Amino acid sequence: AAAATFNGGPKSSDEDTAVPKPSMKTTTAAVPLCCGGNRFLAVVHRLAASRSISARVTACNLGPVLWGHLDFPHQLQLRGVITRALHDVEVLVRKSTAAVLHEIAELVFDPKSVPWLVLMCERAMTDPEPQLRAVAMTLTWHLAEHLPNAFMGDASKGSRSLSRLPSRSDPL
């Protein structure tokens, strides 16, 4: 019953009964289809869908841990979780999401992720909470500091991996 609800399927009154339908899987090891078979993303999605503030914060805090281990399609799913968290009703969730974005900005060495991070900075800067707007300014600076990694450097070494930036006349 939980898997059907988690996958966004309609919940019927038959799902509340203790007798499983023949078409339902009775194993608990099944990974929801929304996660592409990735068990870690399934946990993140489950936490992000919780009513608990601490669970939603935890879902976001797992982002930097998983980021480097996911291929691009799974990173897109993780980005969706983080984007929703930045739009959360609770200020605490949005603030912790901004901190997570700081960590992800350090890990980014893929130019495909930069537009999303810039969009997240823009969203955080327009937040109604003044403290979050201040954090967003720091996040924007932090992202700008690490942008060279996305195009020329190695994120595993941080922004210090670039000994010097090329001159403006260098065509790359």
mmCIF file of C-alpha atoms in Angstrom:
data_model
loop_
_atom_site.group_PDB
_atom_site.id
_atom_site.type_symbol
_atom_site.label_atom_id
_atom_site.label_comp_id
_atom_site.label_asym_id
_atom_site.label_seq_id
_atom_site.Cartn_x
_atom_site.Cartn_y
_atom_site.Cartn_z
ATOM 1 C CA ALA A 1 0.000 0.000 0.000
ATOM 2 C CA ALA A 2 2.835 2.385 0.841
ATOM 3 C CA ALA A 3 4.538 1.814 -2.509
ATOM 4 C CA ALA A 4 1.347 2.649 -4.433
ATOM 5 C CA THR A 5 0.870 5.855 -2.457
ATOM 6 C CA PHE A 6 4.586 6.721 -2.724
ATOM 7 C CA ASN A 7 4.527 6.323 -6.489
ATOM 8 C CA GLY A 8 1.688 8.794 -6.691
ATOM 9 C CA GLY A 9 -0.925 6.230 -7.647
ATOM 10 C CA PRO A 10 -4.471 6.648 -6.440
ATOM 11 C CA LYS A 11 -5.184 5.129 -3.063
ATOM 12 C CA SER A 12 -8.262 2.983 -2.873
ATOM 13 C CA SER A 13 -10.059 1.685 0.160
ATOM 14 C CA ASP A 14 -8.959 -1.852 -0.809
ATOM 15 C CA GLU A 15 -5.348 -0.922 -0.024
ATOM 16 C CA ASP A 16 -6.155 -0.502 3.647
ATOM 17 C CA THR A 17 -7.004 -4.190 4.053
ATOM 18 C CA ALA A 18 -4.495 -6.657 5.439
ATOM 19 C CA VAL A 19 -4.912 -9.085 2.506
ATOM 20 C CA PRO A 20 -2.640 -8.159 -0.419
ATOM 21 C CA LYS A 21 -4.022 -8.204 -3.931
ATOM 22 C CA PRO A 22 -2.446 -10.746 -6.285
ATOM 23 C CA SER A 23 -1.089 -7.903 -8.428
ATOM 24 C CA MET A 24 0.642 -6.206 -5.469
ATOM 25 C CA LYS A 25 4.217 -7.114 -4.602
ATOM 26 C CA THR A 26 4.522 -8.382 -1.063
ATOM 27 C CA THR A 27 8.275 -7.872 -0.706
ATOM 28 C CA THR A 28 9.583 -4.907 1.221
ATOM 29 C CA ALA A 29 12.754 -4.746 -0.862
ATOM 30 C CA ALA A 30 11.009 -3.172 -3.855
ATOM 31 C CA VAL A 31 12.409 0.207 -4.850
ATOM 32 C CA PRO A 32 9.826 2.764 -6.008
ATOM 33 C CA LEU A 33 9.758 3.360 -9.753
ATOM 34 C CA CYS A 34 10.287 7.095 -9.281
ATOM 35 C CA CYS A 35 13.890 6.498 -8.201
ATOM 36 C CA GLY A 36 15.080 4.473 -11.163
ATOM 37 C CA GLY A 37 16.091 1.577 -8.930
ATOM 38 C CA ASN A 38 18.378 3.691 -6.749
ATOM 39 C CA ARG A 39 17.761 2.785 -3.108
ATOM 40 C CA PHE A 40 19.437 5.912 -1.771
ATOM 41 C CA LEU A 41 17.226 8.174 -3.862
ATOM 42 C CA ALA A 42 14.220 6.209 -2.653
ATOM 43 C CA VAL A 43 15.180 7.096 0.916
ATOM 44 C CA VAL A 44 15.687 10.751 -0.021
ATOM 45 C CA HIS A 45 12.274 10.894 -1.732
ATOM 46 C CA ARG A 46 10.624 9.232 1.235
ATOM 47 C CA LEU A 47 12.196 11.685 3.681
ATOM 48 C CA ALA A 48 11.372 14.670 1.480
ATOM 49 C CA ALA A 49 7.703 13.647 1.351
ATOM 50 C CA SER A 50 7.439 13.456 5.133
ATOM 51 C CA ARG A 51 5.414 15.832 7.275
ATOM 52 C CA SER A 52 8.340 16.012 9.663
ATOM 53 C CA ILE A 53 10.545 19.077 9.331
ATOM 54 C CA SER A 54 13.616 17.142 10.459
ATOM 55 C CA ALA A 55 12.979 14.453 7.834
ATOM 56 C CA ARG A 56 12.767 17.058 5.070
ATOM 57 C CA VAL A 57 15.954 18.710 6.336
ATOM 58 C CA THR A 58 17.663 15.309 6.391
ATOM 59 C CA ALA A 59 16.563 14.631 2.801
ATOM 60 C CA CYS A 60 18.315 17.820 1.709
ATOM 61 C CA ASN A 61 21.404 17.151 3.802
ATOM 62 C CA LEU A 62 21.872 13.838 2.002
ATOM 63 C CA GLY A 63 22.217 15.752 -1.277
ATOM 64 C CA PRO A 64 25.930 16.589 -1.076
ATOM 65 C CA VAL A 65 26.701 13.085 0.182
ATOM 66 C CA LEU A 66 25.027 11.450 -2.815
ATOM 67 C CA TRP A 67 25.791 14.062 -5.491
ATOM 68 C CA GLY A 68 29.139 12.733 -6.689
ATOM 69 C CA HIS A 69 27.908 9.139 -6.769
ATOM 70 C CA LEU A 70 24.910 9.753 -9.033
ATOM 71 C CA ASP A 71 24.749 9.847 -12.790
ATOM 72 C CA PHE A 72 23.094 12.845 -14.423
ATOM 73 C CA PRO A 73 19.502 11.466 -14.570
ATOM 74 C CA HIS A 74 19.646 10.652 -10.854
ATOM 75 C CA GLN A 75 21.194 14.044 -10.117
ATOM 76 C CA LEU A 76 18.156 15.559 -11.814
ATOM 77 C CA GLN A 77 15.919 13.710 -9.365
ATOM 78 C CA LEU A 78 17.997 14.922 -6.448
ATOM 79 C CA ARG A 79 17.839 18.445 -7.826
ATOM 80 C CA GLY A 80 14.046 18.158 -7.838
ATOM 81 C CA VAL A 81 14.038 17.275 -4.152
ATOM 82 C CA ILE A 82 16.315 20.206 -3.341
ATOM 83 C CA THR A 83 14.270 22.595 -5.486
ATOM 84 C CA ARG A 84 11.068 21.608 -3.686
ATOM 85 C CA ALA A 85 12.816 22.055 -0.340
ATOM 86 C CA LEU A 86 13.826 25.589 -1.286
ATOM 87 C CA HIS A 87 10.108 26.294 -1.803
ATOM 88 C CA ASP A 88 9.085 24.626 1.488
ATOM 89 C CA VAL A 89 6.651 26.381 3.828
ATOM 90 C CA GLU A 90 9.023 26.004 6.787
ATOM 91 C CA VAL A 91 11.828 28.555 7.011
ATOM 92 C CA LEU A 92 14.100 26.027 8.705
ATOM 93 C CA VAL A 93 13.894 23.702 5.705
ATOM 94 C CA ARG A 94 14.653 26.545 3.300
ATOM 95 C CA LYS A 95 17.630 27.719 5.379
ATOM 96 C CA SER A 96 19.150 24.247 5.564
ATOM 97 C CA THR A 97 18.578 23.851 1.829
ATOM 98 C CA ALA A 98 20.597 27.021 1.227
ATOM 99 C CA ALA A 99 23.430 25.526 3.289
ATOM 100 C CA VAL A 100 23.206 22.339 1.205
ATOM 101 C CA LEU A 101 23.446 24.409 -1.965
ATOM 102 C CA HIS A 102 26.716 25.856 -0.627
ATOM 103 C CA GLU A 103 28.107 22.335 -0.348
ATOM 104 C CA ILE A 104 26.848 21.307 -3.780
ATOM 105 C CA ALA A 105 28.401 24.434 -5.321
ATOM 106 C CA GLU A 106 31.766 23.124 -4.152
ATOM 107 C CA LEU A 107 31.134 19.746 -5.777
ATOM 108 C CA VAL A 108 29.953 20.970 -9.159
ATOM 109 C CA PHE A 109 32.327 20.383 -12.007
ATOM 110 C CA ASP A 110 29.631 19.781 -14.593
ATOM 111 C CA PRO A 111 28.520 22.792 -16.662
ATOM 112 C CA LYS A 112 25.006 21.268 -16.974
ATOM 113 C CA SER A 113 24.376 21.924 -13.271
ATOM 114 C CA VAL A 114 25.378 25.592 -13.229
ATOM 115 C CA PRO A 115 22.093 27.022 -14.606
ATOM 116 C CA TRP A 116 20.147 25.134 -11.939
ATOM 117 C CA LEU A 117 22.401 26.464 -9.186
ATOM 118 C CA VAL A 118 22.004 30.009 -10.506
ATOM 119 C CA LEU A 119 18.222 29.516 -10.513
ATOM 120 C CA MET A 120 18.379 28.313 -6.907
ATOM 121 C CA CYS A 121 20.380 31.415 -5.963
ATOM 122 C CA GLU A 122 17.734 33.580 -7.592
ATOM 123 C CA ARG A 123 14.956 31.777 -5.729
ATOM 124 C CA ALA A 124 16.745 32.149 -2.401
ATOM 125 C CA MET A 125 17.329 35.864 -3.027
ATOM 126 C CA THR A 126 13.611 36.445 -3.497
ATOM 127 C CA ASP A 127 12.619 34.588 -0.326
ATOM 128 C CA PRO A 128 10.370 36.530 2.063
ATOM 129 C CA GLU A 129 12.685 35.672 4.993
ATOM 130 C CA PRO A 130 15.444 38.334 5.365
ATOM 131 C CA GLN A 131 17.959 35.900 6.866
ATOM 132 C CA LEU A 132 17.561 33.541 3.917
ATOM 133 C CA ARG A 133 18.086 36.409 1.481
ATOM 134 C CA ALA A 134 21.347 37.216 3.273
ATOM 135 C CA VAL A 135 22.425 33.577 3.030
ATOM 136 C CA ALA A 136 21.525 33.675 -0.669
ATOM 137 C CA MET A 137 23.953 36.533 -1.249
ATOM 138 C CA THR A 138 26.723 34.464 0.329
ATOM 139 C CA LEU A 139 25.627 31.468 -1.741
ATOM 140 C CA THR A 140 25.824 33.512 -4.935
ATOM 141 C CA TRP A 141 29.337 34.659 -4.067
ATOM 142 C CA HIS A 142 30.287 31.086 -3.186
ATOM 143 C CA LEU A 143 28.920 29.800 -6.486
ATOM 144 C CA ALA A 144 30.788 32.483 -8.422
ATOM 145 C CA GLU A 145 33.973 31.455 -6.627
ATOM 146 C CA HIS A 146 33.522 27.846 -7.736
ATOM 147 C CA LEU A 147 32.273 28.481 -11.276
ATOM 148 C CA PRO A 148 35.731 27.978 -12.802
ATOM 149 C CA ASN A 149 35.603 24.399 -11.495
ATOM 150 C CA ALA A 150 32.529 23.759 -13.591
ATOM 151 C CA PHE A 151 34.325 24.665 -16.782
ATOM 152 C CA MET A 152 38.058 24.047 -16.278
ATOM 153 C CA GLY A 153 38.937 22.720 -12.861
ATOM 154 C CA ASP A 154 38.543 19.776 -10.563
ATOM 155 C CA ALA A 155 35.867 20.120 -7.893
ATOM 156 C CA SER A 156 37.571 17.555 -5.685
ATOM 157 C CA LYS A 157 40.312 20.104 -4.977
ATOM 158 C CA GLY A 158 38.012 23.114 -4.596
ATOM 159 C CA SER A 159 38.558 26.518 -6.163
ATOM 160 C CA ARG A 160 42.224 26.434 -5.161
ATOM 161 C CA SER A 161 42.814 23.767 -7.834
ATOM 162 C CA LEU A 162 43.135 26.571 -10.357
ATOM 163 C CA SER A 163 46.482 28.228 -9.838
ATOM 164 C CA ARG A 164 45.452 31.114 -12.041
ATOM 165 C CA LEU A 165 42.608 31.917 -14.364
ATOM 166 C CA PRO A 166 43.376 32.345 -18.064
ATOM 167 C CA SER A 167 43.618 35.876 -19.413
ATOM 168 C CA ARG A 168 40.502 37.448 -20.921
ATOM 169 C CA SER A 169 42.038 37.241 -24.376
ATOM 170 C CA ASP A 170 42.576 33.479 -24.105
ATOM 171 C CA PRO A 171 39.999 31.723 -26.349
ATOM 172 C CA LEU A 172 40.025 28.591 -24.116
#
